Structure formats: C-alpha cells, structure tokens
Short mmCIF file of C-alpha atoms and ligand atoms in Angstrom, two decimals:
data_model
loop_
_atom_site.label_atom_id
_atom_site.label_comp_id
_atom_site.label_asym_id
_atom_site.label_seq_id
_atom_site.Cartn_x
_atom_site.Cartn_y
_atom_site.Cartn_z
CA SER A 21 0.18 -0.25 0.01
CA GLY A 22 1.70 3.18 -1.38
CA MET A 23 3.76 2.21 -3.80
CA ALA A 24 5.65 6.42 -4.16
CA GLN A 25 8.15 4.96 -1.32
CA PHE A 26 8.88 2.21 -3.93
CA LYS A 27 9.14 4.32 -6.78
CA GLU A 28 13.10 3.98 -7.20
CA TYR A 29 13.51 0.58 -6.19
CA PHE A 30 10.91 -0.45 -9.40
CA LEU A 31 13.46 1.95 -11.94
CA GLY A 32 15.47 -0.48 -10.31
CA ASN A 33 18.42 1.41 -8.82
CA GLY A 34 19.39 0.50 -5.55
CA THR A 35 18.38 -2.81 -4.63
CA PRO A 36 15.37 -3.80 -1.14
CA LYS A 37 16.67 -4.95 1.56
CA SER A 38 13.90 -7.89 1.54
CA PRO A 39 12.26 -8.85 -2.22
CA ARG A 40 9.25 -9.35 -0.47
CA ILE A 41 6.92 -6.73 1.41
CA ALA A 42 3.80 -5.73 4.26
CA ASP A 43 2.55 -3.20 4.97
CA THR A 44 -0.12 -0.64 6.01
CA GLN A 45 -0.95 2.22 5.34
CA LYS A 46 -3.45 5.64 6.37
CA CYS A 47 -5.20 6.68 3.44
CA LEU A 48 -7.52 9.04 3.18
CA ARG A 49 -8.90 9.38 -0.38
CA VAL A 50 -11.90 12.43 -1.76
CA SER A 51 -11.91 11.85 -5.20
CA GLY A 52 -10.92 8.81 -6.93
CA LYS A 53 -12.80 7.95 -9.50
CA HIS A 54 -15.80 7.82 -8.14
CA ASN A 55 -15.12 11.50 -5.96
CA ASP A 56 -15.35 8.83 -3.42
CA LEU A 57 -16.21 12.19 -0.76
CA GLU A 58 -20.00 12.12 -2.77
CA ASP A 59 -20.64 8.92 -2.20
CA VAL A 60 -20.13 8.78 0.66
CA GLY A 61 -24.02 7.80 2.29
CA PHE A 62 -25.45 6.26 -1.01
CA ASP A 63 -24.09 3.15 -0.49
CA THR A 64 -23.03 0.54 2.38
CA TYR A 65 -18.50 0.80 1.37
CA HIS A 66 -17.47 3.53 0.19
CA HIS A 67 -15.56 5.86 3.08
CA THR A 68 -13.19 8.49 2.18
CA MET A 69 -10.28 7.07 5.39
CA PHE A 70 -9.50 3.91 4.69
CA GLU A 71 -6.63 0.94 5.79
CA MET A 72 -4.72 0.11 2.94
CA LEU A 73 -2.51 -3.20 3.20
CA GLY A 74 -0.81 -4.45 1.08
CA ASN A 75 2.35 -7.19 -0.08
CA TRP A 76 4.75 -6.27 -2.32
CA SER A 77 7.30 -8.54 -4.41
CA LEU A 78 10.46 -5.80 -5.29
CA TRP A 79 11.60 -8.03 -8.61
CA ASP A 80 10.67 -11.27 -7.48
CA TYR A 81 7.41 -13.02 -7.86
CA PHE A 82 4.39 -11.88 -10.59
CA LYS A 83 0.98 -12.30 -11.22
CA LYS A 84 1.21 -15.80 -10.90
CA GLU A 85 2.25 -16.97 -7.46
CA SER A 86 0.24 -12.82 -6.88
CA ILE A 87 -3.49 -14.01 -8.39
CA THR A 88 -2.79 -17.94 -6.76
CA TRP A 89 -1.48 -15.97 -3.28
CA SER A 90 -4.37 -13.76 -3.55
CA TYR A 91 -7.00 -16.35 -3.89
CA GLU A 92 -5.77 -19.06 -1.20
CA LEU A 93 -5.73 -16.14 1.28
CA LEU A 94 -9.67 -15.34 -0.44
CA THR A 95 -10.91 -18.43 -0.32
CA ASP A 96 -8.71 -21.33 1.29
CA PRO A 97 -10.71 -22.96 5.29
CA LYS A 98 -7.74 -22.21 6.86
CA TRP A 99 -7.58 -19.09 5.91
CA PHE A 100 -10.12 -16.94 5.08
CA TRP A 101 -12.44 -19.28 3.82
CA ILE A 102 -14.67 -17.11 1.30
CA ASN A 103 -17.38 -19.26 -0.70
CA PRO A 104 -15.86 -18.50 -3.66
CA LYS A 105 -19.33 -18.05 -5.92
CA HIS A 106 -19.77 -14.92 -3.38
CA LEU A 107 -16.58 -13.09 -5.67
CA CYS A 108 -15.25 -11.76 -9.02
CA VAL A 109 -12.38 -10.33 -10.77
CA THR A 110 -11.60 -7.51 -13.03
CA VAL A 111 -8.97 -7.73 -15.85
CA PHE A 112 -7.22 -4.77 -17.55
CA GLU A 113 -9.59 -4.66 -20.88
CA TRP A 114 -5.96 -3.50 -23.67
CA ASP A 115 -4.96 0.07 -24.53
CA LYS A 116 -3.72 2.10 -27.25
CA ASP A 117 -0.59 0.47 -26.76
CA THR A 118 -1.01 -2.12 -24.42
CA PRO A 119 -2.73 -5.69 -24.64
CA ARG A 120 -5.56 -7.08 -22.50
CA ASP A 121 -4.15 -8.57 -20.18
CA GLU A 122 -5.25 -12.23 -21.06
CA GLU A 123 -2.24 -13.76 -18.50
CA SER A 124 -4.06 -12.70 -15.49
CA ALA A 125 -7.54 -13.56 -16.52
CA ASP A 126 -5.88 -17.34 -17.31
CA ILE A 127 -5.34 -17.83 -14.47
CA TRP A 128 -8.56 -16.61 -12.40
CA LYS A 129 -9.73 -19.63 -14.57
CA SER A 130 -6.78 -21.76 -13.95
CA LEU A 131 -8.72 -20.98 -10.63
CA TRP A 132 -12.08 -22.15 -11.42
CA MET A 133 -12.98 -18.54 -11.44
CA PRO A 134 -15.90 -18.40 -14.45
CA ALA A 135 -14.99 -16.87 -17.45
CA GLU A 136 -18.23 -15.02 -16.92
CA LYS A 137 -17.11 -13.79 -13.76
CA ILE A 138 -14.69 -11.62 -15.48
CA SER A 139 -15.08 -8.57 -16.58
CA TYR A 140 -12.33 -6.78 -18.80
CA LEU A 141 -11.88 -3.51 -17.80
CA SER A 142 -10.75 0.21 -19.62
CA ALA A 143 -7.88 1.92 -17.55
CA LYS A 144 -9.57 4.21 -15.95
CA ASP A 145 -10.57 1.25 -13.48
CA ASN A 146 -8.06 -1.93 -15.01
CA TRP A 147 -4.99 0.29 -15.01
CA TRP A 148 -2.95 2.22 -11.80
CA ALA A 149 -0.75 4.87 -11.66
CA ALA A 150 0.30 7.61 -9.93
CA TRP A 151 1.30 10.61 -11.60
CA ALA A 152 1.36 11.31 -15.68
CA THR A 153 5.21 9.56 -15.58
CA TRP A 154 6.44 6.54 -13.02
CA PRO A 155 6.10 3.71 -12.86
CA CYS A 156 2.25 2.37 -13.51
CA GLY A 157 0.65 -0.96 -14.96
CA PRO A 158 -3.04 -2.74 -14.73
CA ASP A 159 -4.11 -4.29 -12.50
CA THR A 160 -6.11 -7.18 -11.82
CA GLU A 161 -8.59 -6.33 -8.34
CA ILE A 162 -11.28 -9.01 -6.61
CA PHE A 163 -14.94 -7.93 -5.09
CA TYR A 164 -16.87 -9.19 -3.07
CA TRP A 165 -21.25 -9.92 -2.96
CA VAL A 166 -23.07 -7.39 -1.34
CA GLY A 167 -26.10 -8.22 -2.97
CA ASN A 168 -29.72 -8.80 -1.17
CA TRP A 169 -30.01 -13.04 -2.54
CA GLU A 170 -27.46 -15.52 -4.76
CA PRO A 171 -25.75 -14.19 -7.37
CA THR A 172 -26.17 -15.36 -10.47
CA PRO A 173 -23.69 -17.23 -12.24
CA THR A 174 -23.64 -14.58 -15.03
CA SER A 175 -23.68 -11.97 -12.43
CA ASN A 176 -20.22 -9.76 -12.21
CA VAL A 177 -19.14 -5.92 -12.17
CA TRP A 178 -19.75 -5.51 -15.45
CA ASN A 179 -23.40 -5.86 -15.27
CA ASP A 180 -23.80 -4.98 -11.82
CA GLU A 181 -21.88 -3.26 -10.21
CA ASP A 182 -23.18 -1.72 -7.93
CA ASN A 183 -24.14 -4.93 -6.15
CA TRP A 184 -20.00 -5.89 -6.08
CA MET A 185 -17.32 -4.49 -3.55
CA GLU A 186 -13.98 -3.68 -4.61
CA ILE A 187 -11.77 -5.33 -1.88
CA TRP A 188 -8.11 -6.55 -2.72
CA ASN A 189 -6.00 -4.69 -5.91
CA ASN A 190 -3.94 -6.00 -7.51
CA VAL A 191 -1.54 -3.63 -9.98
CA PHE A 192 2.04 -5.62 -10.96
CA MET A 193 3.85 -2.90 -11.93
CA GLN A 194 5.87 -3.57 -14.58
CA PHE A 195 6.08 -0.39 -16.98
CA ASN A 196 7.61 2.88 -16.10
CA ARG A 197 5.81 5.85 -17.99
CA LEU A 198 7.55 8.95 -19.81
CA GLU A 199 7.33 12.12 -19.52
CA ASP A 200 6.15 12.40 -23.92
CA GLY A 201 3.51 9.23 -22.68
CA THR A 202 5.57 6.47 -24.03
CA LEU A 203 5.51 3.45 -21.39
CA GLN A 204 8.70 2.16 -20.95
CA PRO A 205 8.87 -1.93 -19.53
CA LEU A 206 10.73 -1.51 -15.85
CA PRO A 207 13.77 -3.63 -15.72
CA ASN A 208 11.82 -5.40 -13.02
CA LYS A 209 8.35 -7.14 -12.94
CA ASN A 210 7.15 -6.46 -8.99
CA VAL A 211 3.48 -6.27 -7.89
CA ASP A 212 2.09 -3.91 -5.26
CA THR A 213 -1.06 -5.05 -3.79
CA TRP A 214 -3.93 -3.29 -1.55
CA MET A 215 -6.85 -4.59 0.67
CA TRP A 216 -9.50 -2.80 2.20
CA LEU A 217 -9.33 -3.09 5.57
CA GLU A 218 -12.33 -1.67 6.76
CA ARG A 219 -14.16 -4.32 3.80
CA ILE A 220 -12.49 -7.28 5.13
CA THR A 221 -13.51 -7.08 8.08
CA THR A 222 -16.83 -6.35 6.41
CA THR A 223 -16.75 -10.05 4.57
CA LEU A 224 -14.91 -11.28 7.53
CA ASN A 225 -18.22 -11.17 9.69
CA LYS A 226 -20.55 -11.25 6.74
CA LYS A 227 -22.14 -8.03 6.85
CA LYS A 228 -23.68 -6.60 4.45
CA SER A 229 -21.99 -2.51 5.16
CA VAL A 230 -19.01 -1.17 6.33
CA TYR A 231 -19.80 1.05 8.70
CA GLU A 232 -21.87 -2.69 10.22
CA THR A 233 -19.15 -3.43 10.72
CA ASP A 234 -17.13 -2.30 14.68
CA VAL A 235 -15.08 0.38 13.07
CA PHE A 236 -17.67 2.50 12.68
CA ALA A 237 -21.89 0.38 14.40
CA ASP A 238 -21.22 2.49 18.59
CA VAL A 239 -20.53 5.81 16.00
CA ILE A 240 -23.97 5.41 14.41
CA GLU A 241 -25.23 4.49 17.28
CA GLU A 242 -24.86 7.14 19.29
CA ILE A 243 -25.55 9.12 16.71
CA LYS A 244 -29.63 7.40 16.63
CA ASN A 245 -29.54 8.04 20.27
CA ILE A 246 -28.75 11.86 19.72
CA VAL A 247 -30.55 12.87 17.49
CA GLY A 248 -33.54 10.47 17.48
CA GLU A 249 -35.39 7.89 15.73
CA GLY A 250 -37.23 10.50 14.22
CA ASN A 251 -34.93 12.60 12.50
CA TYR A 252 -32.97 9.53 11.92
CA LEU A 253 -31.24 9.36 8.33
CA ASP A 254 -29.38 6.89 7.60
CA LYS A 255 -26.86 8.42 4.78
CA SER A 256 -26.92 11.82 7.20
CA ALA A 257 -24.93 9.00 9.61
CA LYS A 258 -22.79 7.47 7.57
CA ILE A 259 -21.10 10.91 6.39
CA ILE A 260 -21.31 11.88 9.42
CA ALA A 261 -19.45 8.79 11.63
CA ASP A 262 -16.91 8.84 8.23
CA HIS A 263 -16.12 12.57 7.81
CA ILE A 264 -15.54 12.80 11.69
CA ARG A 265 -13.36 9.52 11.86
CA SER A 266 -10.50 10.82 8.89
CA ALA A 267 -11.07 14.29 10.38
CA THR A 268 -10.15 12.86 13.72
CA HIS A 269 -6.68 10.92 12.32
CA MET A 270 -5.80 14.11 9.95
CA ILE A 271 -5.87 16.84 12.79
CA ALA A 272 -3.78 13.98 14.72
CA ASP A 273 -1.43 13.51 11.84
CA GLY A 274 -0.91 17.50 12.75
CA VAL A 275 -3.43 18.74 9.73
CA ILE A 276 -5.04 22.14 10.85
CA PRO A 277 -8.51 23.17 9.08
CA LYS A 278 -8.34 25.79 6.64
CA ASN A 279 -8.40 27.77 3.43
CA VAL A 280 -6.20 25.60 1.26
CA ASP A 281 -4.58 22.43 0.00
CA GLN A 282 -5.36 19.19 2.66
CA TRP A 283 -6.36 21.44 4.82
CA TYR A 284 -9.58 22.27 3.14
CA ILE A 285 -10.18 18.86 2.29
CA LEU A 286 -9.38 19.09 6.59
CA ARG A 287 -12.21 21.64 6.80
CA ARG A 288 -14.93 20.62 4.37
CA LEU A 289 -14.92 17.83 5.63
CA ILE A 290 -15.80 18.30 9.23
CA ARG A 291 -18.69 21.46 7.10
CA ARG A 292 -20.28 18.04 6.27
CA ALA A 293 -20.30 16.76 9.09
CA ILE A 294 -22.18 19.32 11.16
CA ARG A 295 -24.53 20.39 8.33
CA GLU A 296 -25.41 16.76 8.10
CA PHE A 297 -26.48 17.01 12.04
CA TYR A 298 -28.69 20.60 10.58
CA LYS A 299 -29.94 17.85 8.47
CA MET A 300 -31.28 15.55 10.92
CA TRP A 301 -32.72 18.75 13.09
CA TYR A 302 -29.58 19.12 16.18
CA GLU A 303 -27.59 22.26 16.06
CA GLY A 304 -25.80 21.43 19.77
CA LYS A 305 -22.24 21.25 19.67
CA ILE A 306 -21.91 17.70 18.86
CA ILE A 307 -18.49 17.33 16.76
CA CYS A 308 -16.75 15.96 19.23
CA LYS A 309 -18.66 14.13 21.03
CA ILE A 310 -18.72 12.06 18.17
CA SER A 311 -14.42 11.95 17.68
CA LYS A 312 -14.55 10.70 21.57
CA ILE A 313 -15.40 7.60 20.23
CA TYR A 314 -12.92 6.75 17.69
CA ILE A 315 -10.80 8.45 20.39
CA ASN A 316 -11.37 5.96 23.17
CA LYS A 317 -11.91 2.85 20.33
CA PHE A 318 -8.09 3.92 18.49
CA SER A 319 -5.81 5.57 21.21
CA SER A 320 -4.51 2.10 21.98
CA ILE A 321 -3.61 1.42 18.01
CA TYR A 322 -2.77 4.41 17.39
CA ASP A 323 0.01 6.71 19.20
CA SER A 324 -0.79 10.03 16.70
CA ILE A 325 -4.16 9.72 18.48
CA LYS A 326 -3.49 8.44 22.07
CA ASN A 327 -0.87 11.17 21.86
CA ASN A 328 -2.96 14.11 20.63
CA SER A 329 -6.43 13.38 21.48
CA ALA A 330 -6.76 17.23 23.71
CA LYS A 331 -5.61 19.26 19.99
CA ILE A 332 -7.81 17.30 18.35
CA LEU A 333 -11.11 18.13 19.92
CA ASP A 334 -10.21 22.02 20.34
CA GLU A 335 -9.63 22.07 16.41
CA LEU A 336 -12.40 20.27 16.49
CA SER A 337 -14.11 22.15 18.94
CA LYS A 338 -12.81 26.00 17.37
CA GLU A 339 -14.28 24.31 14.15
CA GLU A 340 -17.58 23.57 14.69
CA ASP A 341 -17.92 27.21 16.72
CA LYS A 342 -16.47 28.31 13.39
CA PHE A 343 -19.16 27.70 11.64
CA SER A 344 -22.00 26.87 13.21
CA LYS A 345 -21.62 30.74 13.49
CA THR A 346 -22.10 30.82 9.53
CA LEU A 347 -24.04 27.96 8.41
CA LYS A 348 -27.10 29.36 10.17
CA ASP A 349 -27.09 33.62 8.24
CA TRP A 350 -25.56 30.88 5.54
CA ILE A 351 -28.30 28.66 4.86
CA LYS A 352 -31.20 32.03 5.13
CA GLU A 353 -29.36 33.72 2.62
CA PHE A 354 -28.74 30.52 0.46
CA GLU A 355 -32.73 30.62 0.92
CA LYS A 356 -33.35 33.87 0.26
CA LEU A 357 -31.82 33.37 -3.27
CA VAL A 358 -33.53 30.24 -4.13
CA LYS A 359 -37.11 32.42 -2.89
CA TRP A 360 -34.72 34.55 -5.91
CA PHE A 361 -35.18 31.98 -8.07
CA GLU A 362 -38.41 30.31 -7.91
CA ILE A 363 -39.85 34.53 -8.12
CA ALA A 364 -36.93 35.45 -11.25
CA PHE A 365 -38.87 31.76 -13.03
CA GLU A 366 -42.58 33.51 -12.34
CA ARG A 367 -41.64 36.28 -13.86
CA SER A 368 -40.03 35.65 -16.70
CA TRP A 369 -41.45 31.67 -17.15
CA LYS A 370 -37.42 31.68 -17.99
CA LYS A 371 -36.42 28.54 -16.10
CA VAL A 372 -32.97 29.56 -14.50
CA THR A 373 -30.73 28.31 -12.10
CA VAL A 374 -28.37 28.71 -12.35
CA ILE A 375 -26.04 30.34 -9.76
CA SER A 376 -23.67 32.80 -10.97
CA TRP A 377 -20.17 31.99 -9.77
CA ASP A 378 -19.96 35.89 -8.22
CA LYS A 379 -23.07 34.86 -5.74
CA ALA A 380 -21.51 31.67 -5.19
CA PHE A 381 -18.04 33.20 -4.66
CA LYS A 382 -19.94 35.55 -2.18
CA LEU A 383 -21.37 32.99 -0.27
CA TYR A 384 -17.99 31.80 0.18
CA ASP A 385 -16.46 34.19 1.25
CA THR A 386 -18.54 35.37 2.81
CA TYR A 387 -20.00 32.67 4.98
CA TRP A 388 -17.20 30.34 4.83
CA PHE A 389 -19.33 28.04 3.20
CA PRO A 390 -17.43 25.20 0.77
CA ILE A 391 -18.71 25.58 -2.53
CA GLU A 392 -19.05 21.85 -2.46
CA MET A 393 -22.19 22.01 -0.37
CA THR A 394 -23.23 25.02 -2.60
CA SER A 395 -23.39 23.02 -5.71
CA GLU A 396 -24.53 19.55 -3.19
CA LEU A 397 -27.64 21.78 -1.85
CA ALA A 398 -28.36 23.99 -5.21
CA LYS A 399 -28.86 20.33 -6.18
CA GLU A 400 -31.54 18.83 -4.11
CA LYS A 401 -33.54 22.21 -4.89
CA GLU A 402 -32.42 21.66 -8.38
CA LEU A 403 -30.30 24.82 -9.35
CA THR A 404 -26.41 24.18 -10.38
CA VAL A 405 -24.28 26.66 -10.15
CA ASP A 406 -21.46 27.64 -12.26
CA THR A 407 -17.97 26.06 -10.76
CA LYS A 408 -16.30 26.80 -13.56
CA GLY A 409 -16.43 30.42 -12.68
CA PHE A 410 -16.47 30.33 -8.92
CA ASN A 411 -12.57 28.20 -9.58
CA GLN A 412 -11.64 31.17 -11.95
CA ALA A 413 -12.12 33.57 -8.85
CA PHE A 414 -10.81 31.12 -5.67
CA GLN A 415 -7.80 31.11 -7.57
CA LYS A 416 -7.71 34.51 -7.91
CA HIS A 417 -9.11 34.36 -3.92
CA GLN A 418 -6.47 32.44 -3.38
N1 LIG B 19 -1.36 0.83 -5.86
C1 LIG B 19 -1.69 1.79 -4.74
C2 LIG B 19 -1.58 2.96 -4.14
O1 LIG B 19 0.51 2.86 -4.22
C3 LIG B 19 -1.45 0.59 -3.47
O2 LIG B 19 -0.24 0.40 -3.13
O3 LIG B 19 -1.58 3.74 -2.27
#
C-alpha cells in the first residue's frame, strides 16, 4: 500500500533490503474515480479514510503467484474461507499501447474462476498509475458480493457493479510512463497489492456494510441516540461517522482546518458532518462527542491519536464554533437566493437554474461555506452552480 515509497526500486535504482514486503498505510481519498467524498452515504462501502493493507514483490514473484496466493488467502478454509461464488474479478481490457491482460484472466481461470466472473475493464478502472509519469501497470481487482440475494452465475462487475464491493487490488507494476507518454518496460517485474481493512472486516464478519463493523457501528448507534429515531437519516449518519473518523486521524497526523490544500479537505469534512447534523434537526455542539468515541477506540492502536487527543478535540471544537455561527446565516442567505430564483421563474417563465459564480463566491467569501456544499444544496433544489467561474475566482482569491 502506497507505491511512492518504493518508486526507486521499481525503476531498478538500488536493491531492496527484502524482495517481499507487507505493510499497512492509512489512506484518505476524496476524489477517486467516482469522487469518493460524495459517494459516502449512498452505498454500504464508500468511506473517505481507509487502511490499505499491502504486500509487495520487488523483482520477485509476479502475476501467477500474486493471483494464486490472493485466491488462496481469500477462499482456503485455513485462511479467510470466503465462498468462491461470492467473488468476481476484473482485469485490464486494452489500451492503445498495452495489450489486453489475458495472462491474468487465464491464471484466474486456472483457479476455477468462471469466465463469466471475469470482467475486462478500461484503464479508468484497471490501470494503476500514481501520476502522469512514473511506474504504473495493469491491475486485477477482486470483488465481494454484497447483494441481498445470491449472485446469479453470470453476475459480475461489468453488468452488476453496485452489488460487488472491491476488497483487493493486485497491481502489476511493470512499466514506466515517460514524459512523452510512451510506456517503457521496467527492468524488473513487481507486484503492489492493496486490500481495504474496513471492507475485508465487513466480508469476514458476513456483514453487508462497512458501517455495521466495529469500526463504525457504535458511532452510528450514538448518532441515532443523539438525534432520535424520528429525525435519524441513514445517509447523514454514515457521512458523519466517516468524516469525523477521517478528521480525527488527520488532526492526529498534524493537519488543521484552513482554506487551502489538505487543510481545506479537513475543513470540508468537518463542515459537511456538521451540516448533516443540521439535516437531522440537531444544532448543538456535537462533533467532539463523536470524535471522542474514535479517540477512545483507537488510542490503544495509534500513538498519534493517544498523544494528540486534546489537540483533536480543540481543533474540532474551534471549527465547529466558527462554522455553526455562519451556517445559520448561510442557510438564510441561500434560502433567499432560492426564493429569488422562484420569483424570477414566476415573472419570466424562464427557468433560471444556474447560480452565478459571483453569488456562489459571495456565499463562500462571506460565510466560508465550501462551494461543494453550495453545489450539493443547489442540486437538492434542482439548481446548479457555475463552478467553473467560481473556481477561477477562488484561484485568484487564493
Ligand atoms: N498502488 C496503490 C498505491 O500506491 C496501493 O499500493 O497507493
């Protein structure tokens, strides 16, 4: 998990102490291929922070061993003993400069993975690269069935995506993308795999959602107690549970809320969580109470949390004070804006549905309301925001 630390080895510069490595790495992802941040709450397996469990082959084993051992770990009764019928896989389809990964497909078939369970997907899904240049390669991803019934023999990621949860990715780091875009074979073959701790925990506990595992379940329960059954919204609870876990770890690792870069991501996570409490009609100070559950749970595992618990609660409390003041004013201002659109529609019969960038920027500049949340609220009122214009103004402002 996390190939950047091994880049030089992949390029053949310097020999690794050991050709076989296992590691774990905390990872925050808010923009993946489906924009992970906005996927949180919509399904049972998206979350912004995850623990990547990795194993590495540096100039050692390659596709055959990696796929065979992955299958053994997942299905052998002496290990995870997952029903093979509840697994399916994807392999790299094809690209202008790289052939279809039939080699991986054939290895899966040799392990009795039926052809119907092997989907060939494009580079968007089955090619892993950290940047435009650097080591990269095709990958094969392994999915676990989370549907509410038994999967049909022909169900797979290609035709039934939402019922298959990605649990493991085996990346075959075998090329280097050069500045001019050409793919140069690496001097050695390498493997970089990563498994989602939260999702494999879901799988091994035969749950259907990561939010039912002991990473999140007690927090979800506490949120329900705080807001009451009548006001409880499942999507809001997942967003709060995920975002405050991520924020707790980020502050523990030295990030504080600001308006740029990773600090801005922390600000957005905290503010989105606060707003979700508002949507459940809860306006009191509450974020620290949620974070304390994570602090108590994870202090024995992470020194970063044990040693920074006071700082975590202090930063969250300060951000909550700042935002809850402006949030009420912001919502009033936003409602006025929506009213203005409704009147404009009645008068002119022209459905004006785009909030101009300057109005969106005023909401941001006056109330520090993240543009992404303005867009989300606008979407709920069937309006859109001219985010292109906003981003130009935001860049200038920065
Ligand atoms: N390839 C993924 C990463 O580099 C997992 O190792 O983060």
